[in-house]
Amino acid sequence: MLTYLIRRFLYAIPILVGVNLITFGLFFVVNTPDDMARMQLGAKRVTPEAIAKWKAERGYDKPLLWNAEAQGLAKATDTIFVDKSLSMFVFDFGTSEDGRDIMTEIRTRMGPSLAIAVPVFILGLWAAVTFALLLVFFRGTYLDFAGVVLCVAMMSISSLFYIIGGQWLVSKVWHLVPISGLGAGLDAARFLILPVIISVVGGLGGAARWYRTIFLEECNRDYVRTARAKGLSELAVLFRHVLKNAMIPILTGVVVLIPSLFLGSLLIESFFGIPGLGSYTIDAIGAQDFAVVRAMVFIGSVLYIVGLWLTDISYTLVDPRIRLS
Amino acid sequence: MKFVLLWSDALFFLLLAACLGGIWWARRNPQLAAAWRDVGRSRVGVAGAAVLLCFVAIAFLDSLHYRERLPQAPGVAEAQAQFGIEVLSALDALLAKQKTQTEKTYSAPLATHLFAKESRSDGQGRDFPRLKFGGRHLGDAGDRDADVFKRVAGGAVGGLAAGLLLALVARRYLRPRADWFAWNALLWTLTLILIGSGILAALMPYYHVLGTDKVGQDVLYLTLKSVRTALLIGTLTTLSMLPAALLLGIVAGYRGGWIDDAIQYLYTVLNSIPGVLLIAASILMMQVVIDTHPEWFSTAAERADARLLSLCVIMGVTSWTGLCRLLRAETLKLRELEYVQAAQAFGVSGFSIMARHILPNVMHIVMISVVMDFSGLVLAEAVLSYVGIGVDPTTISFGTMINMARMELAREPMVWWSLVAAFCFMFVLVLAANLFADVVRDAFDPRGRAS
């Protein structure tokens, strides 16, 4: 078990190297720092001096991979690749366009992102499982059919509609909660409740339908028939047997998402003005702040790989039949 | 008039041709024909397909592009005709009134007056001015309700009549030839669509049916133009990733060994980058490339088209991994089957086995994933355009419409029609696609049929 986990952990390193190479290729080879400088400076102020100054300020004035002018080992290390790409492995992301350290920024913004993402994750899972169980309990009836239709309809509505519509109705028409922003301490709950509810509702349709198929698959198994045959009530069958067994694919399916909760939600955070990592990313994309986008790509992949790792562990924990080798 | 074939048009036509070819092929293949028959039997599937076909028809009209010939300048030889810089489509020509008759700013659906007060020309205070186009034929704006009612009733009756005629013809001549087909669902859907388009056709020459947006453009026109963008993104994205996914998935599954490891490594790397961020990074880069090479594109439409296609390709690159993994798993299973082993024993080359024996047997997975991905991609386009990494801001799409309209809810009084129009059309399109996709999956997925 331990050796397996260590091996999986080591397996992550080549993947991260791959991610690193892709981002390096995208940000420095496909588009040279000169292009970035031109884009940032705008068409009017582009002079060779301005570009050189912009590059020097950000350390982009070095050669990409091989510094022929340097001495000794510095030939290979005094380059953009080492400075900007390899340094990400020690979580040194440099500074953003407005001169702030990206890592400090990420640390302070993680809190608000988690404050939304964690409740959404838990409540969303709970709501979808409940709804799906309800549909399975009434399977084959018109109620089930109507529920599935509702799920498909909810899936077909754009997430933008949930956000815009919800914000308009609850905040603007009913004046129940503030439109946007984030308060300190317990006051924050007032700001967070609407985005959380909207995210849960927005994700309910797809998740509930998916869980319903998993539950239905479980219901056709032999052990369920046995459970019914020995006289268990339908509710007992559903809760004691079906739910437990169906949670294996559901849990292992969502575990991979847990680390990514740190990244927050792009749309929700930017609509509700929550200073989390999602809105940070959106702002960076809008301002074409390449350093921040690069950092977020790297962190995102690290979290995803951690998620895969956790998935492997959770498989063994919830299903003792699986032996890792 | 000079025809213009944009790259996306060519791909769209290619896709339509491929669909027709697929239908022809399915007719000769009894298994495929049986699966499609299951789709045709399903009322939901037929209704969804009918709605989708209407959207495809709109997109098709919108893909016939041309550049208008400018009036001949005196003294210029006939051979040196000048063409307008704007690329128009057949849909633009059909909706010429909607396209050209713009107002000054917002006006409500079916309005006769502008939404904002303006100083009167005679200097007597401020008033809502009459629209230049909407309700112009009315002498007194108070007659509007009666006029609208008259036209709606006329259009609805016309649409209903056309629907009934269609139903009569279909029942008399088509139904006996294929009585397993869900004709009723098809006819009901078509009749509803005909009634709707009849009403629109009756109102459109006289009103802005869905109002106008901030710069006075007709919202209905914008929505209809958005359909093409949505369909293109929903289909071309999957299409652009198909060759890579098919090749790598099948090769990985069939060859195994280090090739399998390498391909798995590639898709794990791509998969581990959060999709939105990879798209954002790629689009930002693409933007720089397009900006630094203005000489590649002779019109703005071509530039927007290049960005649309690059968006499709980039979204394809981020999403091919799922299909690749499915194909690899299926090939792993097929590789062990008797017929493949028989082919191996006969000394058939690996390439032929993959092309002749494995590829046809994984096509149902491709089919299912094409239709299943469609709706998600349409929804994703709107979100990406909101984030600013979607289509070119000059391309009319649901995303750009929503993006422009989202601040309008905060206005007092509220401007709701652009948002509602975009969301409603998108909802209908995505719902139809979702329902159709479900039916197709049930028909083609052998696992689903067993239960």
JSON list of N, CA, C and O in Angstrom, two decimals, chain B residues 319-354:
[
{"chain": "B", "resi": 319, "resn": "SER", "atom": "N", "xyz": [-10.71, 18.82, -24.57]},
{"chain": "B", "resi": 319, "resn": "SER", "atom": "CA", "xyz": [-11.78, 17.87, -24.24]},
{"chain": "B", "resi": 319, "resn": "SER", "atom": "C", "xyz": [-11.63, 16.53, -24.93]},
{"chain": "B", "resi": 319, "resn": "SER", "atom": "O", "xyz": [-12.47, 15.66, -24.75]},
{"chain": "B", "resi": 320, "resn": "TRP", "atom": "N", "xyz": [-10.56, 16.33, -25.74]},
{"chain": "B", "resi": 320, "resn": "TRP", "atom": "CA", "xyz": [-10.48, 15.06, -26.45]},
{"chain": "B", "resi": 320, "resn": "TRP", "atom": "C", "xyz": [-10.10, 13.93, -25.53]},
{"chain": "B", "resi": 320, "resn": "TRP", "atom": "O", "xyz": [-10.30, 12.76, -25.85]},
{"chain": "B", "resi": 321, "resn": "THR", "atom": "N", "xyz": [-9.55, 14.23, -24.37]},
{"chain": "B", "resi": 321, "resn": "THR", "atom": "CA", "xyz": [-9.01, 13.19, -23.50]},
{"chain": "B", "resi": 321, "resn": "THR", "atom": "C", "xyz": [-10.08, 12.20, -23.06]},
{"chain": "B", "resi": 321, "resn": "THR", "atom": "O", "xyz": [-9.81, 11.01, -22.98]},
{"chain": "B", "resi": 322, "resn": "GLY", "atom": "N", "xyz": [-11.28, 12.71, -22.78]},
{"chain": "B", "resi": 322, "resn": "GLY", "atom": "CA", "xyz": [-12.35, 11.83, -22.33]},
{"chain": "B", "resi": 322, "resn": "GLY", "atom": "C", "xyz": [-12.67, 10.78, -23.38]},
{"chain": "B", "resi": 322, "resn": "GLY", "atom": "O", "xyz": [-12.73, 9.57, -23.09]},
{"chain": "B", "resi": 323, "resn": "LEU", "atom": "N", "xyz": [-12.87, 11.24, -24.63]},
{"chain": "B", "resi": 323, "resn": "LEU", "atom": "CA", "xyz": [-13.19, 10.32, -25.71]},
{"chain": "B", "resi": 323, "resn": "LEU", "atom": "C", "xyz": [-12.04, 9.36, -25.94]},
{"chain": "B", "resi": 323, "resn": "LEU", "atom": "O", "xyz": [-12.24, 8.16, -26.16]},
{"chain": "B", "resi": 324, "resn": "CYS", "atom": "N", "xyz": [-10.81, 9.88, -25.88]},
{"chain": "B", "resi": 324, "resn": "CYS", "atom": "CA", "xyz": [-9.63, 9.05, -26.11]},
{"chain": "B", "resi": 324, "resn": "CYS", "atom": "C", "xyz": [-9.59, 7.90, -25.10]},
{"chain": "B", "resi": 324, "resn": "CYS", "atom": "O", "xyz": [-9.34, 6.75, -25.45]},
{"chain": "B", "resi": 325, "resn": "ARG", "atom": "N", "xyz": [-9.90, 8.22, -23.84]},
{"chain": "B", "resi": 325, "resn": "ARG", "atom": "CA", "xyz": [-9.86, 7.19, -22.82]},
{"chain": "B", "resi": 325, "resn": "ARG", "atom": "C", "xyz": [-10.92, 6.12, -23.06]},
{"chain": "B", "resi": 325, "resn": "ARG", "atom": "O", "xyz": [-10.66, 4.93, -22.95]},
{"chain": "B", "resi": 326, "resn": "LEU", "atom": "N", "xyz": [-12.13, 6.58, -23.44]},
{"chain": "B", "resi": 326, "resn": "LEU", "atom": "CA", "xyz": [-13.20, 5.62, -23.74]},
{"chain": "B", "resi": 326, "resn": "LEU", "atom": "C", "xyz": [-12.81, 4.71, -24.89]},
{"chain": "B", "resi": 326, "resn": "LEU", "atom": "O", "xyz": [-13.00, 3.49, -24.83]},
{"chain": "B", "resi": 327, "resn": "LEU", "atom": "N", "xyz": [-12.23, 5.31, -25.95]},
{"chain": "B", "resi": 327, "resn": "LEU", "atom": "CA", "xyz": [-11.86, 4.52, -27.12]},
{"chain": "B", "resi": 327, "resn": "LEU", "atom": "C", "xyz": [-10.77, 3.52, -26.76]},
{"chain": "B", "resi": 327, "resn": "LEU", "atom": "O", "xyz": [-10.77, 2.37, -27.23]},
{"chain": "B", "resi": 328, "resn": "ARG", "atom": "N", "xyz": [-9.83, 3.95, -25.93]},
{"chain": "B", "resi": 328, "resn": "ARG", "atom": "CA", "xyz": [-8.75, 3.05, -25.54]},
{"chain": "B", "resi": 328, "resn": "ARG", "atom": "C", "xyz": [-9.32, 1.85, -24.78]},
{"chain": "B", "resi": 328, "resn": "ARG", "atom": "O", "xyz": [-8.97, 0.71, -25.06]},
{"chain": "B", "resi": 329, "resn": "ALA", "atom": "N", "xyz": [-10.22, 2.13, -23.84]},
{"chain": "B", "resi": 329, "resn": "ALA", "atom": "CA", "xyz": [-10.80, 1.04, -23.06]},
{"chain": "B", "resi": 329, "resn": "ALA", "atom": "C", "xyz": [-11.56, 0.07, -23.95]},
{"chain": "B", "resi": 329, "resn": "ALA", "atom": "O", "xyz": [-11.44, -1.16, -23.82]},
{"chain": "B", "resi": 330, "resn": "GLU", "atom": "N", "xyz": [-12.34, 0.62, -24.91]},
{"chain": "B", "resi": 330, "resn": "GLU", "atom": "CA", "xyz": [-13.13, -0.24, -25.79]},
{"chain": "B", "resi": 330, "resn": "GLU", "atom": "C", "xyz": [-12.21, -1.08, -26.68]},
{"chain": "B", "resi": 330, "resn": "GLU", "atom": "O", "xyz": [-12.45, -2.27, -26.90]},
{"chain": "B", "resi": 331, "resn": "THR", "atom": "N", "xyz": [-11.12, -0.44, -27.17]},
{"chain": "B", "resi": 331, "resn": "THR", "atom": "CA", "xyz": [-10.19, -1.19, -28.02]},
{"chain": "B", "resi": 331, "resn": "THR", "atom": "C", "xyz": [-9.52, -2.31, -27.25]},
{"chain": "B", "resi": 331, "resn": "THR", "atom": "O", "xyz": [-9.32, -3.41, -27.77]},
{"chain": "B", "resi": 332, "resn": "LEU", "atom": "N", "xyz": [-9.19, -2.03, -25.99]},
{"chain": "B", "resi": 332, "resn": "LEU", "atom": "CA", "xyz": [-8.60, -3.07, -25.15]},
{"chain": "B", "resi": 332, "resn": "LEU", "atom": "C", "xyz": [-9.51, -4.29, -25.10]},
{"chain": "B", "resi": 332, "resn": "LEU", "atom": "O", "xyz": [-9.06, -5.43, -25.13]},
{"chain": "B", "resi": 333, "resn": "LYS", "atom": "N", "xyz": [-10.82, -4.03, -25.02]},
{"chain": "B", "resi": 333, "resn": "LYS", "atom": "CA", "xyz": [-11.79, -5.12, -24.95]},
{"chain": "B", "resi": 333, "resn": "LYS", "atom": "C", "xyz": [-11.86, -5.83, -26.30]},
{"chain": "B", "resi": 333, "resn": "LYS", "atom": "O", "xyz": [-11.81, -7.06, -26.37]},
{"chain": "B", "resi": 334, "resn": "LEU", "atom": "N", "xyz": [-11.97, -5.03, -27.37]},
{"chain": "B", "resi": 334, "resn": "LEU", "atom": "CA", "xyz": [-12.14, -5.62, -28.71]},
{"chain": "B", "resi": 334, "resn": "LEU", "atom": "C", "xyz": [-10.92, -6.44, -29.11]},
{"chain": "B", "resi": 334, "resn": "LEU", "atom": "O", "xyz": [-11.03, -7.44, -29.81]},
{"chain": "B", "resi": 335, "resn": "ARG", "atom": "N", "xyz": [-9.74, -6.00, -28.68]},
{"chain": "B", "resi": 335, "resn": "ARG", "atom": "CA", "xyz": [-8.50, -6.64, -29.09]},
{"chain": "B", "resi": 335, "resn": "ARG", "atom": "C", "xyz": [-8.50, -8.13, -28.76]},
{"chain": "B", "resi": 335, "resn": "ARG", "atom": "O", "xyz": [-7.92, -8.94, -29.46]},
{"chain": "B", "resi": 336, "resn": "GLU", "atom": "N", "xyz": [-9.19, -8.45, -27.68]},
{"chain": "B", "resi": 336, "resn": "GLU", "atom": "CA", "xyz": [-9.17, -9.84, -27.23]},
{"chain": "B", "resi": 336, "resn": "GLU", "atom": "C", "xyz": [-10.25, -10.70, -27.87]},
{"chain": "B", "resi": 336, "resn": "GLU", "atom": "O", "xyz": [-10.35, -11.88, -27.60]},
{"chain": "B", "resi": 337, "resn": "LEU", "atom": "N", "xyz": [-11.10, -10.09, -28.70]},
{"chain": "B", "resi": 337, "resn": "LEU", "atom": "CA", "xyz": [-12.21, -10.86, -29.27]},
{"chain": "B", "resi": 337, "resn": "LEU", "atom": "C", "xyz": [-11.71, -11.78, -30.38]},
{"chain": "B", "resi": 337, "resn": "LEU", "atom": "O", "xyz": [-10.67, -11.56, -30.98]},
{"chain": "B", "resi": 338, "resn": "GLU", "atom": "N", "xyz": [-12.54, -12.81, -30.67]},
{"chain": "B", "resi": 338, "resn": "GLU", "atom": "CA", "xyz": [-12.11, -13.84, -31.61]},
{"chain": "B", "resi": 338, "resn": "GLU", "atom": "C", "xyz": [-11.84, -13.29, -32.99]},
{"chain": "B", "resi": 338, "resn": "GLU", "atom": "O", "xyz": [-10.88, -13.67, -33.65]},
{"chain": "B", "resi": 339, "resn": "TYR", "atom": "N", "xyz": [-12.71, -12.38, -33.45]},
{"chain": "B", "resi": 339, "resn": "TYR", "atom": "CA", "xyz": [-12.53, -11.98, -34.85]},
{"chain": "B", "resi": 339, "resn": "TYR", "atom": "C", "xyz": [-11.24, -11.20, -35.06]},
{"chain": "B", "resi": 339, "resn": "TYR", "atom": "O", "xyz": [-10.62, -11.29, -36.11]},
{"chain": "B", "resi": 340, "resn": "VAL", "atom": "N", "xyz": [-10.84, -10.45, -34.04]},
{"chain": "B", "resi": 340, "resn": "VAL", "atom": "CA", "xyz": [-9.58, -9.75, -34.16]},
{"chain": "B", "resi": 340, "resn": "VAL", "atom": "C", "xyz": [-8.42, -10.74, -34.12]},
{"chain": "B", "resi": 340, "resn": "VAL", "atom": "O", "xyz": [-7.46, -10.65, -34.90]},
{"chain": "B", "resi": 341, "resn": "GLN", "atom": "N", "xyz": [-8.54, -11.72, -33.25]},
{"chain": "B", "resi": 341, "resn": "GLN", "atom": "CA", "xyz": [-7.48, -12.71, -33.16]},
{"chain": "B", "resi": 341, "resn": "GLN", "atom": "C", "xyz": [-7.41, -13.54, -34.44]},
{"chain": "B", "resi": 341, "resn": "GLN", "atom": "O", "xyz": [-6.31, -13.90, -34.89]},
{"chain": "B", "resi": 342, "resn": "ALA", "atom": "N", "xyz": [-8.58, -13.80, -35.05]},
{"chain": "B", "resi": 342, "resn": "ALA", "atom": "CA", "xyz": [-8.58, -14.53, -36.31]},
{"chain": "B", "resi": 342, "resn": "ALA", "atom": "C", "xyz": [-7.85, -13.71, -37.37]},
{"chain": "B", "resi": 342, "resn": "ALA", "atom": "O", "xyz": [-7.03, -14.24, -38.13]},
{"chain": "B", "resi": 343, "resn": "ALA", "atom": "N", "xyz": [-8.14, -12.41, -37.41]},
{"chain": "B", "resi": 343, "resn": "ALA", "atom": "CA", "xyz": [-7.47, -11.55, -38.38]},
{"chain": "B", "resi": 343, "resn": "ALA", "atom": "C", "xyz": [-5.96, -11.56, -38.14]},
{"chain": "B", "resi": 343, "resn": "ALA", "atom": "O", "xyz": [-5.17, -11.62, -39.09]},
{"chain": "B", "resi": 344, "resn": "GLN", "atom": "N", "xyz": [-5.57, -11.53, -36.86]},
{"chain": "B", "resi": 344, "resn": "GLN", "atom": "CA", "xyz": [-4.15, -11.57, -36.56]},
{"chain": "B", "resi": 344, "resn": "GLN", "atom": "C", "xyz": [-3.53, -12.88, -37.05]},
{"chain": "B", "resi": 344, "resn": "GLN", "atom": "O", "xyz": [-2.45, -12.90, -37.64]},
{"chain": "B", "resi": 345, "resn": "ALA", "atom": "N", "xyz": [-4.26, -13.97, -36.85]},
{"chain": "B", "resi": 345, "resn": "ALA", "atom": "CA", "xyz": [-3.75, -15.27, -37.25]},
{"chain": "B", "resi": 345, "resn": "ALA", "atom": "C", "xyz": [-3.58, -15.35, -38.76]},
{"chain": "B", "resi": 345, "resn": "ALA", "atom": "O", "xyz": [-2.67, -16.00, -39.27]},
{"chain": "B", "resi": 346, "resn": "PHE", "atom": "N", "xyz": [-4.46, -14.66, -39.49]},
{"chain": "B", "resi": 346, "resn": "PHE", "atom": "CA", "xyz": [-4.34, -14.65, -40.94]},
{"chain": "B", "resi": 346, "resn": "PHE", "atom": "C", "xyz": [-3.22, -13.74, -41.41]},
{"chain": "B", "resi": 346, "resn": "PHE", "atom": "O", "xyz": [-2.98, -13.64, -42.61]},
{"chain": "B", "resi": 347, "resn": "GLY", "atom": "N", "xyz": [-2.60, -13.04, -40.50]},
{"chain": "B", "resi": 347, "resn": "GLY", "atom": "CA", "xyz": [-1.48, -12.19, -40.88]},
{"chain": "B", "resi": 347, "resn": "GLY", "atom": "C", "xyz": [-1.90, -10.83, -41.39]},
{"chain": "B", "resi": 347, "resn": "GLY", "atom": "O", "xyz": [-1.15, -10.17, -42.10]},
{"chain": "B", "resi": 348, "resn": "VAL", "atom": "N", "xyz": [-3.12, -10.38, -41.04]},
{"chain": "B", "resi": 348, "resn": "VAL", "atom": "CA", "xyz": [-3.53, -9.03, -41.44]},
{"chain": "B", "resi": 348, "resn": "VAL", "atom": "C", "xyz": [-2.68, -8.02, -40.66]},
{"chain": "B", "resi": 348, "resn": "VAL", "atom": "O", "xyz": [-2.41, -8.23, -39.48]},
{"chain": "B", "resi": 349, "resn": "SER", "atom": "N", "xyz": [-2.26, -6.97, -41.33]},
{"chain": "B", "resi": 349, "resn": "SER", "atom": "CA", "xyz": [-1.38, -6.01, -40.67]},
{"chain": "B", "resi": 349, "resn": "SER", "atom": "C", "xyz": [-2.12, -5.26, -39.57]},
{"chain": "B", "resi": 349, "resn": "SER", "atom": "O", "xyz": [-3.36, -5.15, -39.59]},
{"chain": "B", "resi": 350, "resn": "GLY", "atom": "N", "xyz": [-1.35, -4.77, -38.63]},
{"chain": "B", "resi": 350, "resn": "GLY", "atom": "CA", "xyz": [-1.95, -4.05, -37.50]},
{"chain": "B", "resi": 350, "resn": "GLY", "atom": "C", "xyz": [-2.80, -2.89, -37.95]},
{"chain": "B", "resi": 350, "resn": "GLY", "atom": "O", "xyz": [-3.90, -2.66, -37.43]},
{"chain": "B", "resi": 351, "resn": "PHE", "atom": "N", "xyz": [-2.30, -2.18, -38.96]},
{"chain": "B", "resi": 351, "resn": "PHE", "atom": "CA", "xyz": [-3.05, -1.02, -39.43]},
{"chain": "B", "resi": 351, "resn": "PHE", "atom": "C", "xyz": [-4.41, -1.42, -39.98]},
{"chain": "B", "resi": 351, "resn": "PHE", "atom": "O", "xyz": [-5.43, -0.81, -39.67]},
{"chain": "B", "resi": 352, "resn": "SER", "atom": "N", "xyz": [-4.42, -2.50, -40.79]},
{"chain": "B", "resi": 352, "resn": "SER", "atom": "CA", "xyz": [-5.70, -2.91, -41.37]},
{"chain": "B", "resi": 352, "resn": "SER", "atom": "C", "xyz": [-6.65, -3.38, -40.29]},
{"chain": "B", "resi": 352, "resn": "SER", "atom": "O", "xyz": [-7.85, -3.12, -40.36]},
{"chain": "B", "resi": 353, "resn": "ILE", "atom": "N", "xyz": [-6.12, -4.08, -39.29]},
{"chain": "B", "resi": 353, "resn": "ILE", "atom": "CA", "xyz": [-7.02, -4.54, -38.23]},
{"chain": "B", "resi": 353, "resn": "ILE", "atom": "C", "xyz": [-7.65, -3.34, -37.53]},
{"chain": "B", "resi": 353, "resn": "ILE", "atom": "O", "xyz": [-8.86, -3.29, -37.31]},
{"chain": "B", "resi": 354, "resn": "MET", "atom": "N", "xyz": [-6.81, -2.34, -37.23]},
{"chain": "B", "resi": 354, "resn": "MET", "atom": "CA", "xyz": [-7.36, -1.16, -36.55]},
{"chain": "B", "resi": 354, "resn": "MET", "atom": "C", "xyz": [-8.38, -0.45, -37.41]},
{"chain": "B", "resi": 354, "resn": "MET", "atom": "O", "xyz": [-9.43, -0.02, -36.95]}
]
